[in-house]
Coordinates of C-alpha atoms in Angstrom, one line a residue:
M1 CA 118.8 100.1 106.4
T2 CA 115.9 102.5 105.9
V3 CA 112.8 102.3 103.7
L4 CA 112.0 105.7 102.1
I5 CA 108.4 106.4 101.3
L6 CA 107.6 109.3 99.0
T7 CA 104.0 110.3 99.5
N8 CA 101.6 112.9 100.8
E9 CA 100.4 113.2 104.4
Q10 CA 96.9 112.2 103.6
D11 CA 97.9 108.8 102.1
V12 CA 96.1 106.4 104.4
T13 CA 96.9 103.5 102.1
A14 CA 100.7 104.0 102.8
D15 CA 100.0 103.8 106.5
M16 CA 99.0 100.2 106.1
A17 CA 102.5 99.3 105.0
V18 CA 104.1 101.7 107.5
V19 CA 102.4 99.9 110.4
E20 CA 103.7 96.6 109.2
L21 CA 107.3 97.9 108.7
N22 CA 107.2 99.4 112.2
A23 CA 106.0 96.2 113.7
G24 CA 108.8 94.4 111.9
G25 CA 111.4 96.8 113.3
I26 CA 112.3 98.2 109.9
P27 CA 113.3 101.9 110.0
V28 CA 111.0 104.1 107.8
L29 CA 111.5 107.6 106.5
R30 CA 108.3 109.2 105.0
L31 CA 108.5 112.5 103.2
D32 CA 106.5 114.5 100.7
P33 CA 108.7 116.2 98.0
A34 CA 106.2 119.0 98.1
E35 CA 107.9 120.1 101.3
L36 CA 111.3 120.5 99.7
P37 CA 112.7 122.9 100.5
G38 CA 111.4 123.7 104.0
G39 CA 110.1 120.7 105.9
V40 CA 112.3 118.4 103.8
G41 CA 116.0 118.9 103.2
V42 CA 118.4 117.3 100.8
S43 CA 122.2 117.3 100.5
G44 CA 124.6 115.5 98.2
E45 CA 128.4 115.7 97.7
F46 CA 130.2 114.3 94.7
A47 CA 133.9 114.2 95.5
H48 CA 137.0 111.9 95.2
G49 CA 135.0 109.5 93.1
A50 CA 132.3 109.0 95.7
F51 CA 128.8 110.2 96.4
H52 CA 127.5 111.0 99.8
G53 CA 123.8 112.0 100.1
H54 CA 121.5 112.8 103.0
L55 CA 117.8 113.5 103.6
S56 CA 116.2 115.3 106.5
V57 CA 112.6 115.4 107.7
G58 CA 111.5 117.0 110.9
G59 CA 115.1 117.1 112.2
R60 CA 115.8 113.5 111.4
V61 CA 118.7 113.0 109.0
V62 CA 119.2 109.8 107.0
S63 CA 122.1 108.8 104.8
M64 CA 121.1 107.8 101.3
A65 CA 123.7 105.1 101.4
G66 CA 121.5 103.5 104.1
L67 CA 118.3 103.3 101.9
R68 CA 117.2 99.7 101.2
S69 CA 114.2 100.7 99.1
V70 CA 112.2 103.7 97.8
W71 CA 108.4 103.5 97.5
V72 CA 107.1 106.2 95.2
R73 CA 103.5 106.1 96.4
R74 CA 101.7 109.4 95.7
P75 CA 104.3 112.1 96.2
G76 CA 103.4 115.8 95.9
T77 CA 105.0 118.0 93.2
P78 CA 108.5 119.0 94.5
A79 CA 108.6 122.5 96.0
A80 CA 104.9 122.9 95.7
R81 CA 104.6 124.2 99.2
A82 CA 107.8 126.3 99.2
L83 CA 107.6 129.9 100.2
A84 CA 108.8 131.0 96.8
A85 CA 107.2 128.3 94.8
S86 CA 107.8 128.4 91.0
D87 CA 108.1 126.1 88.0
W88 CA 111.9 126.8 88.1
L89 CA 112.1 125.8 91.8
T90 CA 110.0 122.7 91.2
E91 CA 112.4 121.6 88.4
E92 CA 115.5 122.3 90.6
A93 CA 114.0 120.4 93.6
S94 CA 112.9 117.5 91.4
Q95 CA 116.2 117.0 89.7
S96 CA 118.1 117.3 93.0
L97 CA 115.9 114.8 95.0
Y98 CA 115.2 112.2 92.3
G99 CA 118.6 112.6 90.7
M100 CA 120.4 111.8 94.0
L101 CA 118.1 108.9 94.8
R102 CA 119.1 107.4 91.4
C103 CA 122.7 107.4 92.7
T104 CA 121.9 104.9 95.4
D105 CA 121.7 101.1 95.4
A106 CA 118.1 101.1 96.8
R107 CA 115.5 99.2 94.8
W108 CA 112.3 101.0 93.7
M109 CA 108.6 100.5 93.9
N110 CA 108.3 101.8 91.2
H111 CA 111.3 103.4 89.5
P112 CA 110.3 106.9 88.2
D113 CA 111.3 106.1 84.7
A114 CA 109.3 102.9 84.5
A115 CA 106.4 104.6 86.3
R116 CA 106.4 107.5 83.8
Q117 CA 106.1 105.1 80.9
A118 CA 103.5 102.9 82.7
R119 CA 101.1 105.8 83.0
H120 CA 100.5 106.0 79.2
K121 CA 97.2 104.4 78.5
P122 CA 97.9 103.6 74.8
W123 CA 101.1 101.8 75.8
Q124 CA 99.2 99.9 78.5
L125 CA 96.7 98.6 76.0
W126 CA 99.5 97.6 73.6
L127 CA 101.5 95.8 76.3
A128 CA 98.5 94.0 77.7
R129 CA 97.6 92.5 74.4
A130 CA 101.3 91.7 73.7
C131 CA 101.3 89.8 77.0
G132 CA 98.2 87.7 76.1
L133 CA 95.6 89.7 78.1
P134 CA 92.2 90.2 76.4
V135 CA 91.7 93.9 75.5
P136 CA 88.4 95.4 74.3
A137 CA 88.5 97.0 70.9
T138 CA 89.7 100.6 71.5
L139 CA 90.1 103.8 69.5
I140 CA 92.0 107.0 70.4
T141 CA 91.4 109.7 67.8
T142 CA 90.8 113.3 66.9
F143 CA 89.1 112.5 63.7
P144 CA 85.3 112.6 63.9
R145 CA 85.0 110.4 60.7
V146 CA 87.2 107.7 62.1
A147 CA 85.2 107.8 65.4
R148 CA 81.9 107.4 63.4
E149 CA 83.3 104.4 61.5
F150 CA 84.5 102.8 64.7
A151 CA 81.0 103.3 66.2
E152 CA 79.5 101.6 63.2
R153 CA 81.7 98.5 63.8
Y154 CA 81.2 98.6 67.6
P155 CA 77.8 100.2 68.3
D156 CA 78.0 99.8 72.0
L157 CA 80.8 102.0 73.2
V158 CA 82.1 103.8 76.3
V159 CA 84.2 106.9 76.5
K160 CA 86.9 107.6 79.0
P161 CA 89.8 110.0 79.4
V162 CA 93.1 108.9 77.9
S163 CA 95.2 110.2 80.9
G164 CA 92.7 109.4 83.6
A165 CA 93.0 113.0 84.8
H166 CA 90.2 115.4 85.5
P167 CA 90.3 118.9 83.9
G168 CA 89.1 120.3 87.2
G169 CA 92.2 119.3 89.0
E170 CA 93.8 116.7 91.2
G171 CA 91.6 114.5 93.4
L172 CA 88.7 114.4 90.8
A173 CA 87.9 111.7 88.3
V174 CA 86.0 111.5 85.0
P175 CA 83.7 108.4 85.0
T176 CA 83.6 105.9 82.2
T177 CA 80.4 106.6 80.4
R178 CA 78.3 104.9 77.7
V179 CA 78.2 106.7 74.4
R180 CA 74.7 107.6 73.1
P181 CA 73.7 105.9 69.8
D182 CA 72.9 109.3 68.3
E183 CA 76.3 110.8 69.0
D184 CA 77.7 112.7 66.0
Y185 CA 81.3 112.7 67.3
R186 CA 82.1 116.3 66.1
D187 CA 83.6 117.1 69.5
V188 CA 86.3 114.5 69.0
A189 CA 88.1 117.1 66.9
H190 CA 88.7 119.2 70.1
G191 CA 90.9 116.7 71.8
P192 CA 92.1 113.1 71.7
T193 CA 89.1 110.9 72.7
L194 CA 89.3 107.3 73.9
L195 CA 86.4 105.1 72.7
Q196 CA 86.2 101.4 73.7
R197 CA 83.8 98.6 73.1
R198 CA 81.7 98.1 76.2
V199 CA 82.2 94.8 78.0
R200 CA 78.9 93.5 79.2
K201 CA 80.4 92.8 82.6
V202 CA 79.0 90.7 85.4
A203 CA 81.7 91.9 87.8
D204 CA 84.6 94.2 88.2
I205 CA 88.0 92.8 89.1
R206 CA 90.8 94.6 90.9
L207 CA 94.1 92.6 90.8
T208 CA 96.8 94.1 93.0
C209 CA 100.3 92.9 92.3
V210 CA 103.2 93.2 94.7
G211 CA 106.3 91.7 93.3
D212 CA 105.3 88.1 92.4
R213 CA 102.3 88.1 94.7
L214 CA 98.8 88.5 93.3
F215 CA 95.7 89.7 95.3
A216 CA 92.4 89.6 93.3
A217 CA 89.1 91.0 94.4
R218 CA 85.8 90.8 92.7
A219 CA 82.8 93.1 92.9
Q220 CA 79.5 91.9 91.5
S221 CA 77.8 94.2 89.0
E222 CA 74.1 95.0 88.9
P223 CA 73.0 94.4 85.2
Q224 CA 70.2 97.0 85.4
A225 CA 72.6 99.7 86.5
A226 CA 74.1 100.1 83.0
E227 CA 71.1 99.7 80.7
A228 CA 70.5 103.4 79.9
D229 CA 72.5 105.0 77.1
G230 CA 74.7 107.8 78.3
S231 CA 74.9 106.2 81.8
V232 CA 78.0 105.9 84.0
V233 CA 79.5 102.4 83.9
D234 CA 82.3 103.0 86.3
V235 CA 82.7 100.9 89.5
R236 CA 84.1 103.9 91.3
F237 CA 80.8 105.7 90.9
D238 CA 78.5 102.7 91.4
D239 CA 77.1 102.5 94.9
A240 CA 75.3 99.3 94.1
A241 CA 78.6 97.5 93.1
G242 CA 80.2 95.1 95.5
P243 CA 81.0 94.1 98.1
W244 CA 84.6 93.2 97.2
R245 CA 85.4 89.6 97.8
P246 CA 88.7 87.6 97.3
V247 CA 88.8 85.5 94.1
P248 CA 91.3 83.1 92.5
V249 CA 93.3 84.4 89.6
P250 CA 93.0 82.4 86.4
R251 CA 96.3 80.9 85.2
R252 CA 96.2 82.7 81.9
V253 CA 95.6 86.0 83.6
A254 CA 98.4 85.4 86.1
D255 CA 100.8 84.6 83.4
G256 CA 99.9 87.7 81.4
V257 CA 100.1 90.0 84.4
H258 CA 103.5 88.6 85.4
A259 CA 104.7 89.2 81.8
Y260 CA 103.3 92.7 81.9
L261 CA 105.0 93.7 85.1
T262 CA 108.3 92.2 83.9
R263 CA 108.3 94.1 80.6
A264 CA 107.1 97.3 82.3
Q265 CA 109.8 96.9 85.0
L266 CA 107.2 97.4 87.7
A267 CA 107.3 96.0 91.2
Y268 CA 103.7 97.1 91.9
G269 CA 100.6 97.4 89.8
A270 CA 96.8 97.7 90.4
F271 CA 95.1 96.1 87.4
D272 CA 91.4 96.7 86.6
F273 CA 89.5 94.1 84.6
A274 CA 85.9 93.6 83.5
E275 CA 84.6 90.1 83.8
D276 CA 82.0 89.0 81.2
A277 CA 79.4 86.3 81.4
D278 CA 81.8 83.8 79.9
G279 CA 84.3 84.4 82.8
I280 CA 86.8 86.3 80.6
W281 CA 88.7 89.0 82.4
W282 CA 89.0 92.0 80.0
F283 CA 92.0 94.3 80.7
L284 CA 91.0 97.9 81.2
E285 CA 94.1 99.5 82.7
C286 CA 97.0 99.2 85.1
N287 CA 97.6 101.9 87.7
Q288 CA 101.2 101.7 88.7
S289 CA 100.4 103.6 92.0
G290 CA 96.8 102.5 92.5
Q291 CA 95.1 102.3 95.9
F292 CA 94.9 99.0 97.7
G293 CA 93.4 100.2 101.0
F294 CA 89.8 99.6 100.1
V295 CA 90.5 96.1 98.9
E296 CA 92.4 95.2 102.1
I297 CA 89.6 96.6 104.3
E298 CA 86.8 94.7 102.5
T299 CA 88.6 91.4 101.7
G300 CA 91.0 91.0 104.6
Q301 CA 93.9 90.4 102.1
R302 CA 97.1 91.6 103.7
I303 CA 98.3 93.7 100.8
G304 CA 100.0 96.2 103.0
R305 CA 102.0 93.5 104.7
A306 CA 103.1 92.2 101.2
V307 CA 104.2 95.7 100.3
A308 CA 106.1 96.0 103.5
Q309 CA 107.8 92.7 103.0
W310 CA 108.9 93.7 99.5
L311 CA 110.2 97.0 100.7
A312 CA 112.1 95.4 103.6
G313 CA 113.5 92.7 101.3
E314 CA 113.4 90.2 104.2
P315 CA 110.8 88.3 106.3
L316 CA 108.9 90.4 108.8
G317 CA 107.9 89.4 112.3
P318 CA 104.3 88.9 113.5
A319 CA 101.7 90.8 111.5
A320 CA 100.5 94.2 112.9
E321 CA 96.9 94.8 113.8
P322 CA 95.0 96.0 110.7
L323 CA 94.1 99.6 110.5
G324 CA 90.6 100.9 110.6
P325 CA 88.8 101.8 107.3
D326 CA 90.0 104.6 105.1
P327 CA 87.4 107.3 105.5
A328 CA 87.6 108.3 101.8
P329 CA 89.3 105.5 99.8
Q330 CA 90.4 106.5 96.2
R331 CA 90.7 103.9 93.6

């Protein structure tokens, strides 16, 4: 029984789980949908009331009936590297690959349907609050007047993208930034804008969840780093933050996170919290395919092994030697 990993070649975080699976003697097939068709092949036959599907990568052919699990890590867009790439071919390749995989009995980390829903930030905020997690006051709007009224109620705000995407393309990020007190909010009319009450944080928390297992890491914040209006208050861009250290998960947070994952039908999630001076963990977001490599490297928490165990669905043998640091970890 084979573990299928859908991700790009540069995904060093996935390597951490692959090393553990290999050490445990679990067959692994790693492919990037961007290579379909070409480096990746797919075939499926529906006949006589049965389905028989196969995948091929680099000359290796695997039966879809022999898949124990599918890890949708960070796959490329189907057919993106095809000789005759087009939107039509991408749709054809996507429906063929993911449609056939849905016909198997393999379990998913995470199922594409659940992952698609989980990416929506407004739904994340709603679900987190419904599960008992503290959520800062948040507004998403295209109405300047509404934004100004919100700012009057919550004078200390940050602004961040709703989708988390960067207009300049993949691989870039827009930092969470404090809103200046003299902001007139006219530009809100040009696109949905997410405004959120700034948490006066003392630390950033990354809580990585693999099935029922929780791995929390804490990075101390420097108070003076976020004093200026208009400054970036994003741990991804804060060289003074850290180092990341393991930390226990409060019971209330653990219960809320487990409820969140259950309702979202996620097997994996990377939660970001801001811890305030009272020790409250404020929910910021949950990335259903978030990186864990930088946490494992800095804390020694064997998250890659936990992922491998979940994908294998059975106990693994001795732990593999940890990989070296990711040269460019993305969070």
